[in-house]
XYZ file of C-alpha atoms in Angstrom:
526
model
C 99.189 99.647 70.204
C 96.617 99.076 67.369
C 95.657 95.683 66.763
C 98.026 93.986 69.640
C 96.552 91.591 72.060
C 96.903 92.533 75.620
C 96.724 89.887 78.213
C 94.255 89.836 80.160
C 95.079 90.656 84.223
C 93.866 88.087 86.929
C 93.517 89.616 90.435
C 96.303 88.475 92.027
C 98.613 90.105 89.484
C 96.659 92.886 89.320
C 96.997 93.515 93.112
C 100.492 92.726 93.053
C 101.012 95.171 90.863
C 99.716 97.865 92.533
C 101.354 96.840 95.725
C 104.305 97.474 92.992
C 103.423 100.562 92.711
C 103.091 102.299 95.792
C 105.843 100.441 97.270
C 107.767 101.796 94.806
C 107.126 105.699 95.400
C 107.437 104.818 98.911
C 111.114 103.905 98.384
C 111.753 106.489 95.981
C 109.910 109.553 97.790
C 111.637 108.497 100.961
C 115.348 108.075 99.513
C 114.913 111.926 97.589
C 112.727 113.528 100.373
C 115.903 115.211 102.111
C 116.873 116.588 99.026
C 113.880 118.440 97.921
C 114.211 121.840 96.629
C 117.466 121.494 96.590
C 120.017 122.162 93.554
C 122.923 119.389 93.200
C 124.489 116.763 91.463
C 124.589 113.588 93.905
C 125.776 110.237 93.920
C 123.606 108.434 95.991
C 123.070 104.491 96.070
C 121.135 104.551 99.439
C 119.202 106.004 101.752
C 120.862 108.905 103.417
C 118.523 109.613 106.513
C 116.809 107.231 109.401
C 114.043 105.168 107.651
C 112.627 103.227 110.697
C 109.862 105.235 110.736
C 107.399 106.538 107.893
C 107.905 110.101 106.454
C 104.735 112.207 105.453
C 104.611 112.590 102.311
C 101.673 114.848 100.645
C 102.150 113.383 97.280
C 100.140 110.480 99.349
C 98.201 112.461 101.318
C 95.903 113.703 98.587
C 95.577 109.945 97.106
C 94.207 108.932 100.239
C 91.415 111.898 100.153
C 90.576 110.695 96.819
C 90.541 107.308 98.058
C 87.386 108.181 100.297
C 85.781 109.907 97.283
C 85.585 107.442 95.280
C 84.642 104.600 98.283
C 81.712 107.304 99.022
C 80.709 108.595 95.789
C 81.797 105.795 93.414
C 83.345 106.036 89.703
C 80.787 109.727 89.624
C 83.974 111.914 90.567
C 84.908 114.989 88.578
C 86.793 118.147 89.605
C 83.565 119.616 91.682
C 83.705 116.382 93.815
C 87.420 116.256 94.635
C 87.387 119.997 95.414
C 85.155 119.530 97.787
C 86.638 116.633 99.481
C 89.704 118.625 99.412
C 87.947 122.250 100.927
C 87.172 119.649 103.979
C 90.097 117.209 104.448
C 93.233 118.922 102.728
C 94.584 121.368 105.433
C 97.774 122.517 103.519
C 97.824 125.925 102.368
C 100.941 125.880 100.896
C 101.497 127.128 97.452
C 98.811 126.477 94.485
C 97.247 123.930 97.383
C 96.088 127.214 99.075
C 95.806 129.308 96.013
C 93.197 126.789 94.801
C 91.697 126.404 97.959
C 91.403 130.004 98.584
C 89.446 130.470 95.051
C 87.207 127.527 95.743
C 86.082 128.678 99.175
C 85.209 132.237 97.135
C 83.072 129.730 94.766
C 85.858 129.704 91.524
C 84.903 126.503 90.568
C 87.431 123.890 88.576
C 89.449 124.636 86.202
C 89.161 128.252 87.196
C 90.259 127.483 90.721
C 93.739 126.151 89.171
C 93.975 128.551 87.034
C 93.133 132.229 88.174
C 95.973 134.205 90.230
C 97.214 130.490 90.709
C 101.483 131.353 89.735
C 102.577 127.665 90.572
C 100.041 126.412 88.044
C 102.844 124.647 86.045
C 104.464 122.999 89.206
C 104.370 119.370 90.317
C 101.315 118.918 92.628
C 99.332 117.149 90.744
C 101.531 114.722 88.379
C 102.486 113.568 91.973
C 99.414 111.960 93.171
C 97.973 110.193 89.770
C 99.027 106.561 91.117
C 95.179 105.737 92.427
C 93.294 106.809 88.944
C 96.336 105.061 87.081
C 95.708 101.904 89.717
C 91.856 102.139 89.072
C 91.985 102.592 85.150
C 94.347 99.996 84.892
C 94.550 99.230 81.235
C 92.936 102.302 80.470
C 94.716 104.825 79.959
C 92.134 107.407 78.559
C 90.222 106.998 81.671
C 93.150 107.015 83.584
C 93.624 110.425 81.938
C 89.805 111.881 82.250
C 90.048 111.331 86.256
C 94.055 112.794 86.604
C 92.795 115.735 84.572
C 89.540 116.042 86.753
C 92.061 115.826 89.331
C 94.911 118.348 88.360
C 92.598 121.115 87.133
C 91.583 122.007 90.829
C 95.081 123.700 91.098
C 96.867 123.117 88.541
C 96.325 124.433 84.495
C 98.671 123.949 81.288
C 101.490 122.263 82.167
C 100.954 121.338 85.149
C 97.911 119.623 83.780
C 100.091 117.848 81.352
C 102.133 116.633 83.250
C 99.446 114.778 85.403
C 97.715 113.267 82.029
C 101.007 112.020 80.700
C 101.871 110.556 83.997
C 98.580 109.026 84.548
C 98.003 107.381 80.676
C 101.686 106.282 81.067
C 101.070 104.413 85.035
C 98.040 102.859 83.643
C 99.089 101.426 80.543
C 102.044 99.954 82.175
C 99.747 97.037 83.688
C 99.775 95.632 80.465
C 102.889 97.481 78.601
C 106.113 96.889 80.085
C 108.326 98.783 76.977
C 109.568 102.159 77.630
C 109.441 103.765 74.393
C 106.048 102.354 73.813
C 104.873 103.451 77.295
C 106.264 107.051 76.519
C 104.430 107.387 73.291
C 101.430 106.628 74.780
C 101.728 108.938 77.157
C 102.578 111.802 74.869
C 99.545 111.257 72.751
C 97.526 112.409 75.902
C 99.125 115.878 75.843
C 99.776 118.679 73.131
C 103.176 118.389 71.026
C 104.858 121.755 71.315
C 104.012 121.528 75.639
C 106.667 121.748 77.696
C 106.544 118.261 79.113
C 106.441 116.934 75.230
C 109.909 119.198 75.016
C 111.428 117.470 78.161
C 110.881 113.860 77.026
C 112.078 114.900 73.419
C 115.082 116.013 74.822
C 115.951 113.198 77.094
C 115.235 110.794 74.869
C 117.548 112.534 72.350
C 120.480 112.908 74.927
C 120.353 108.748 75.583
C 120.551 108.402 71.677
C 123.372 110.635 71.127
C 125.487 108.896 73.723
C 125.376 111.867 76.479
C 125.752 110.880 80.117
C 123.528 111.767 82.424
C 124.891 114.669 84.168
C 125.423 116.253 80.559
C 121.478 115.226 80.330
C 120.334 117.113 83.273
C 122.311 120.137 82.403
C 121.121 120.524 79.207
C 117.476 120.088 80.544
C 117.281 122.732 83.234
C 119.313 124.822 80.869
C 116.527 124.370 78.256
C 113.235 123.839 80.532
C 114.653 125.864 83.951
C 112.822 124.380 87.004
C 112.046 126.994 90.319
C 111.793 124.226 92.640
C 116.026 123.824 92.929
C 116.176 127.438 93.434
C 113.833 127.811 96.938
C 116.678 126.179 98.778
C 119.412 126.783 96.664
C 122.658 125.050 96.166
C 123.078 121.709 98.269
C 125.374 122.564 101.173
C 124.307 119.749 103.914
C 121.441 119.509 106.616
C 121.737 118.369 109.772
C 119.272 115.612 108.997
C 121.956 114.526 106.497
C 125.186 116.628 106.180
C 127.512 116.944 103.431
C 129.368 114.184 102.231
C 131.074 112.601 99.635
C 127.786 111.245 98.638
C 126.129 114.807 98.688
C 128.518 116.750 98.587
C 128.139 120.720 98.789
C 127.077 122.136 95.946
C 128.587 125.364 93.527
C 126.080 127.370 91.768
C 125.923 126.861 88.092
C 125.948 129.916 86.021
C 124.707 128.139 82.926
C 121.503 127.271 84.432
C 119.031 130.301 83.841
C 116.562 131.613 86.699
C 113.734 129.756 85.818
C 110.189 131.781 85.935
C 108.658 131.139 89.163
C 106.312 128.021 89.461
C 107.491 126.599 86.438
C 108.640 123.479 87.335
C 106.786 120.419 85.439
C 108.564 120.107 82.399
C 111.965 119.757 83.949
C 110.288 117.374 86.813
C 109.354 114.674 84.234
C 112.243 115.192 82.128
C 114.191 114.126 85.252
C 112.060 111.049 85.831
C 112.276 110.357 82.397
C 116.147 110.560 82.545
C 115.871 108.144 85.496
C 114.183 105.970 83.303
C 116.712 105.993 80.471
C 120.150 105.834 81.969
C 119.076 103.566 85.058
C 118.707 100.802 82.161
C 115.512 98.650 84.074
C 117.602 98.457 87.208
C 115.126 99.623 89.918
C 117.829 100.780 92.623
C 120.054 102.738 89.742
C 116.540 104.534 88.077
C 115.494 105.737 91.675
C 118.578 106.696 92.548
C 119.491 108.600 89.490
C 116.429 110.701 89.780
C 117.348 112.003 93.526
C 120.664 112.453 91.810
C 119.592 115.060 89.676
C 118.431 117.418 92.895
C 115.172 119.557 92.250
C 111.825 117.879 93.785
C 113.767 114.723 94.173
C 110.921 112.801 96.518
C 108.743 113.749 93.862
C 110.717 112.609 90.669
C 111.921 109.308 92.417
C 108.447 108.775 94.127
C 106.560 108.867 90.272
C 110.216 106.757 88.197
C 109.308 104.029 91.406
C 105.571 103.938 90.993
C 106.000 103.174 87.598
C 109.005 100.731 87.925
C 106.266 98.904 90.489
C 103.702 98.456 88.183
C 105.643 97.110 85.584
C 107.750 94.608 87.920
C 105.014 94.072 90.357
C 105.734 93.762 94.126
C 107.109 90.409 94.323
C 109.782 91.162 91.410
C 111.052 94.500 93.100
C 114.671 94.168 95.140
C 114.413 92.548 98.328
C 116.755 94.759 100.193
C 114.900 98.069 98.935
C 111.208 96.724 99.543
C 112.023 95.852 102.950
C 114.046 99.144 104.070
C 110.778 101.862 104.476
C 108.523 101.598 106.669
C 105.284 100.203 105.270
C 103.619 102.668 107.989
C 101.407 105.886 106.360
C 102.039 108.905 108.104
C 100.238 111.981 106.763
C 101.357 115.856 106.976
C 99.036 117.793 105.285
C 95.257 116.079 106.082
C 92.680 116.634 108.631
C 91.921 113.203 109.580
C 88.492 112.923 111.080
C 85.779 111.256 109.592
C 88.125 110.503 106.476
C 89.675 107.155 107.545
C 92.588 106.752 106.345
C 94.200 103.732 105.271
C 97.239 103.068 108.074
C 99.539 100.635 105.893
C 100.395 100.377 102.555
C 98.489 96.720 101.706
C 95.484 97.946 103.283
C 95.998 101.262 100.724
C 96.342 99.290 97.816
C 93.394 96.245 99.375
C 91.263 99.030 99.442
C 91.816 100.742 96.110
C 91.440 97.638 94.121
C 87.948 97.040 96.164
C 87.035 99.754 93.918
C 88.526 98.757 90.595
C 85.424 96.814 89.205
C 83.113 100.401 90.260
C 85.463 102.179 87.930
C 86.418 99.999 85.438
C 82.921 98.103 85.118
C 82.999 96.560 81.919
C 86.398 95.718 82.076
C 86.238 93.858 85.310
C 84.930 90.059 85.302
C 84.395 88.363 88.294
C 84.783 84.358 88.495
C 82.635 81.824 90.726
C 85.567 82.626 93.914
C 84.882 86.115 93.615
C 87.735 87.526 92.058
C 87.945 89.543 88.802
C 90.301 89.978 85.734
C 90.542 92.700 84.188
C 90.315 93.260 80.343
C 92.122 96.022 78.492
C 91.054 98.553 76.263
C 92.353 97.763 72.295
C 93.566 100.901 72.010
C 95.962 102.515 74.925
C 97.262 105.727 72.695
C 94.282 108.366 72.643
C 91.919 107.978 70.063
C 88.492 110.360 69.409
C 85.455 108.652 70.030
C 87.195 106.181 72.482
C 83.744 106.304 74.717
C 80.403 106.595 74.469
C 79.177 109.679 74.368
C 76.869 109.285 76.755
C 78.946 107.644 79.276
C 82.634 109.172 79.670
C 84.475 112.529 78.391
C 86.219 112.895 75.368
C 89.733 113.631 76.899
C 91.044 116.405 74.642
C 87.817 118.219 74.662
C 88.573 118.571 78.750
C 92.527 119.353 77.669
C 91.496 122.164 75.630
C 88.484 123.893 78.290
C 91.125 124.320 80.964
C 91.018 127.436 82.617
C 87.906 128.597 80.824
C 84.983 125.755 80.714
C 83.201 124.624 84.103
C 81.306 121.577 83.839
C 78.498 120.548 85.808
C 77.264 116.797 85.647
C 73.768 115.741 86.423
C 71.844 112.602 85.463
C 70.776 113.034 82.424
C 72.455 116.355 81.553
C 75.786 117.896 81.246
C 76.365 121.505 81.317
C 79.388 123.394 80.582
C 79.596 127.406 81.314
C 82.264 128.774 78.983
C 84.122 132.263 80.416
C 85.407 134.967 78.654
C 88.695 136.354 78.626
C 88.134 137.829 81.905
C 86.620 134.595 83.465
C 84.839 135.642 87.066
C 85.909 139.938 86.596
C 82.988 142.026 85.857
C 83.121 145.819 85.542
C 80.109 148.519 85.467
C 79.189 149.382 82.431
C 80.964 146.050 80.062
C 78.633 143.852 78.934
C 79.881 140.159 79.904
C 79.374 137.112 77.760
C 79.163 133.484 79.030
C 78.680 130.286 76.906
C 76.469 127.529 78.413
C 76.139 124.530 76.515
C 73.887 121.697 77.317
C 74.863 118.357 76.482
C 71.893 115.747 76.658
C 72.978 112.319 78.341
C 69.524 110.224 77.855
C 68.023 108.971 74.910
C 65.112 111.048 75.216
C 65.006 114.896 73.691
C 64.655 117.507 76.593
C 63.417 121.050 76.915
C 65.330 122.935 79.213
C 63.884 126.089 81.321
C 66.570 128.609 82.573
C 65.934 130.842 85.498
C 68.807 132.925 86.155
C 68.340 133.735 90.166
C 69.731 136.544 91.930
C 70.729 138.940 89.110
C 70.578 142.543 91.014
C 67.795 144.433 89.459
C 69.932 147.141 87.778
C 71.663 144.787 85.801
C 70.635 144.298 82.389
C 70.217 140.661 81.233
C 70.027 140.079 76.783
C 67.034 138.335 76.032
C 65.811 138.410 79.708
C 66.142 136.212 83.040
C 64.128 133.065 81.823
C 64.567 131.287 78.744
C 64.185 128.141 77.194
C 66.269 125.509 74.853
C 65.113 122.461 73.176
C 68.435 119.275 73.390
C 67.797 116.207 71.061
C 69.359 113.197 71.955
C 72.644 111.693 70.353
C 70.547 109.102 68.190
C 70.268 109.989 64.765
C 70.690 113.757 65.783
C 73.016 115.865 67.796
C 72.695 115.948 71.551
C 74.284 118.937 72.298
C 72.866 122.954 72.159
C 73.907 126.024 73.359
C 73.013 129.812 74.065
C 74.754 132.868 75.265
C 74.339 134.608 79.148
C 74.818 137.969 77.863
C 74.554 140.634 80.787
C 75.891 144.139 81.829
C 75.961 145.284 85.175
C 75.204 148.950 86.466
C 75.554 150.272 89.376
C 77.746 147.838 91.123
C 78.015 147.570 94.366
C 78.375 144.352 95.826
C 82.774 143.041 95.589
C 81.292 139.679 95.343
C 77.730 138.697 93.193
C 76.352 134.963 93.452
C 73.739 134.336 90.756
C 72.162 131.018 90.584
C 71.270 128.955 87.116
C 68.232 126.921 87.899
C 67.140 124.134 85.100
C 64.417 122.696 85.354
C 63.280 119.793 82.471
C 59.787 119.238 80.560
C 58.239 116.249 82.346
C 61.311 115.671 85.065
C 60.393 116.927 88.696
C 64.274 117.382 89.426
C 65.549 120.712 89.345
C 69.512 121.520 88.665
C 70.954 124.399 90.293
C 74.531 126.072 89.253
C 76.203 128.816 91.033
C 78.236 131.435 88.749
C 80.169 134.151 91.097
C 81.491 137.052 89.976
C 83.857 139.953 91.243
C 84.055 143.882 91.202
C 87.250 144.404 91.310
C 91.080 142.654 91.246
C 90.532 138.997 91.285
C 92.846 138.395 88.152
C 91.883 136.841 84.364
């Protein structure tokens, strides 16, 4: 994308566009959702079920939690934030939902909450719901990519983290890039090479060059990257929301498809939407439709090819006789709905998301005398080092590669990142543990930091005591970053649970910062 010229985006194509998109995973989610986690090869060309009334749908749901967390806390979101929006409003405890939720509520902060004892952490929660960063980064995809992995990393890690960023670059760049192959390579520079999402798309891609169709295509995927999420139901045989038919018709099992390892289903998810992409040719109706056809988490697959399909056709350009079939109607399944208030329609969901654009996007939003903005892309859509000021947003990789391990904390003027060892929150009588904190200063002012480590039990022994201090330059002309090592080993344990407290308190500032580190006695899992 180097050295093109994007145009820029006036408001009314801008909202169009996102009206594109969510109508667009409301057709597709609703056309695959009776097929979900279900194996089969389908021919579908419509909607198989009643669609006079909405159908929950929690790859939604959790856009419209977001939705208030950003309308309450502005563009200052990061994993912390969302989890706790999603400990109160997200009621679901189904798979890594309630695994993450679980380790929040013991205080596992994100990434570790996605990560630890978390055996869907590959699946497709969170690639599912990256629509509203995509639709509030438009034309910027490495923020688009900061927020969806702020996002995915609090229950989600590896590739189920992948698959969110590559989603989310790829939905956000399409405001302004409408080719496919273009599109896909910026989304791959947002995730690492040898990943199993990067092995999905390379193998799609290389079945639509050599001339396979795609039913050869989707074989050779789930034979290469197996997918769980076909197996929980098994073969198609009919429902009685929609029988067998000659549409669906019942399904034999394939003995060339391995068992796929449990949870492991994100690779093989956006290889399907990716095939979707390919053989439906930039017919809307035939993309969708070949995405359900493929079985596996069909509402899911079809939901994500439509969303993108929406941006880059906008609204007004998708077929009349699929825009008009759902229900525009939002029902949620999987929210607690007081105090949250939730968007009822789809145009007031999308009217209300791009009220927040301009908080996000700031310097890329211009507003004219009628008060309505355009929005200016970033040069540069594939990922690039350096793409943000230091002081103001997150080099993207640098998250990528802390997953699982690194908890950040963001204050005013001060980041601070607490670095786990291999056995992340474990601790065991007698082992000395070893965590990393490093302080990165946000201000153009050098800082000395005083660390108070609260609530240590007195028999455990703490290196180089329970206050110390570290001097932080600033980013101008030196380097605004610093670290030192919380060394400890604990002796006579007897608590399952220990909550110490980090307070930081600044030379000169009055503010104190406060950050709680938990650990466990016992089997919590590394």
């Amino acid at each position: 994308m180097k050295g093109l010229k994007y145009m820029q985006l006036d408001y009314k194509k801008y909202l169009d566009k996102v009206k594109g998109c969510y109508t667009g995973k409301n057709i597709g989610g609703t056309l695959g959702a009776p097929f979900e986690c279900y194996r089969g090869v389908y021919n579908l060309d419509w909607f198989m079920q009643d669609i006079s009334s909405p159908i929950p749908n929690d790859d939604v749901d959790l856009q419209l939690v977001w939705l208030a967390a950003v309308e309450r806390e502005g563009r200052h979101i990061d994993s912390l934030v969302l989890a706790e929006y999603w400990e109160t409003y997200v009621s679901a405890q189904i798979s890594e939902y309630g695994t993450s939720k679980n380790n929040f509520g013991m205080g596992i902060l994100p990434p570790l909450s996605g990560y630890l004892r978390n055996e869907n952490r590959n699946s497709n929660g969170a690639w599912i719901r990256t629509e509203i960063w995509a639709c509030l980064c438009a034309g910027n995809p490495a923020l688009a990519a900061n927020y969806a992995y702020y996002d995915a990393c609090v229950d989600h890690s590896d590739e189920g983290v992948y698959a969110a960023t590559f989603t989310a670059a790829v939905q956000a760049a399409a405001f302004f890039e409408s080719n496919r192959e273009k599109l896909i390579e910026i989304g791959l520079s947002y995730i690492p090479e040898d990943c199993g999402v990067s092995r999905a798309v390379a193998l799609i891609r290389q079945c639509y060059k050599n001339g396979d169709d795609w039913k050869t295509a989707r074989k050779k995927l789930l034979i290469a990257l197996p997918s769980s999420f076909g197996e929980m139901d098994g073969e198609w045989k009919g429902t009685s929301l929609v029988p067998a038919c000659d549409k669906c018709p019942v399904q034999q099992k394939d003995a060339d498809i391995p068992v796929a390892e449990h949870g492991y289903d994100a690779p093989a998810a956006i290889g399907i939407v990716l095939l979707g992409w390919y053989y439906g040719e930039g017919d809307f109706a035939k993309s969708v439709c070949l995405a359900v056809n493929c079985g596996e988490d069909s509402d899911c697959t079809a939901g994500t090819l439509g969303s993108i399909l929406g941006i880059i056709a906008g609204e007004s350009n998708l077929p009349e006789k699929w825009k008009n079939a759902c229900s525009q109607q939002i029902a949620t399944c999987t929210l607690r709905t007081d105090n949250v208030f939730l968007p009822k329609t789809i145009p007031e969901l999308c009217s209300r998301i791009a009220r927040q654009t301009p908080v996000v996007l700031q310097d890329y939003c211009y507003f004219d005398e009628n008060g309505e903005y355009t929005i200016v892309p970033v040069a540069e859509f594939k990922y690039r080092k350096g793409a943000f000021r230091c002081n103001k947003h997150e080099d993207f990789w640098e998250l990528l590669e802390e997953q699982g391990r690194t908890v950040r904390f963001h204050f005013r003027g001060l980041t601070v990142k607490v670095t786990y060892d291999d056995t992340r929150v474990s601790v065991e009588d007698g082992t000395e543990k070893t965590l990393k904190l490093t302080f990165v200063n946000n201000l153009y002012t050098p800082q000395y930091l005083k660390l108070r480590y609260l609530g240590i039990p007195e028999t455990w022994e703490v290196n180089g005591g329970k206050e110390q201090c570290v001097g932080l330059e600033h980013w101008h002309g030196s380097s605004n970053v610093n670290s030192i090592d919380f060394s400890f080993t604990p002796h006579n344990l007897t608590s399952a649970k220990t909550e110490i407290v980090l307070e930081i308190s600044v030379n000169g500032r009055g503010e104190k910062m406060y950050l709680p580190l938990t650990f466990f006695n016992g089997k919590c899992g590394a």
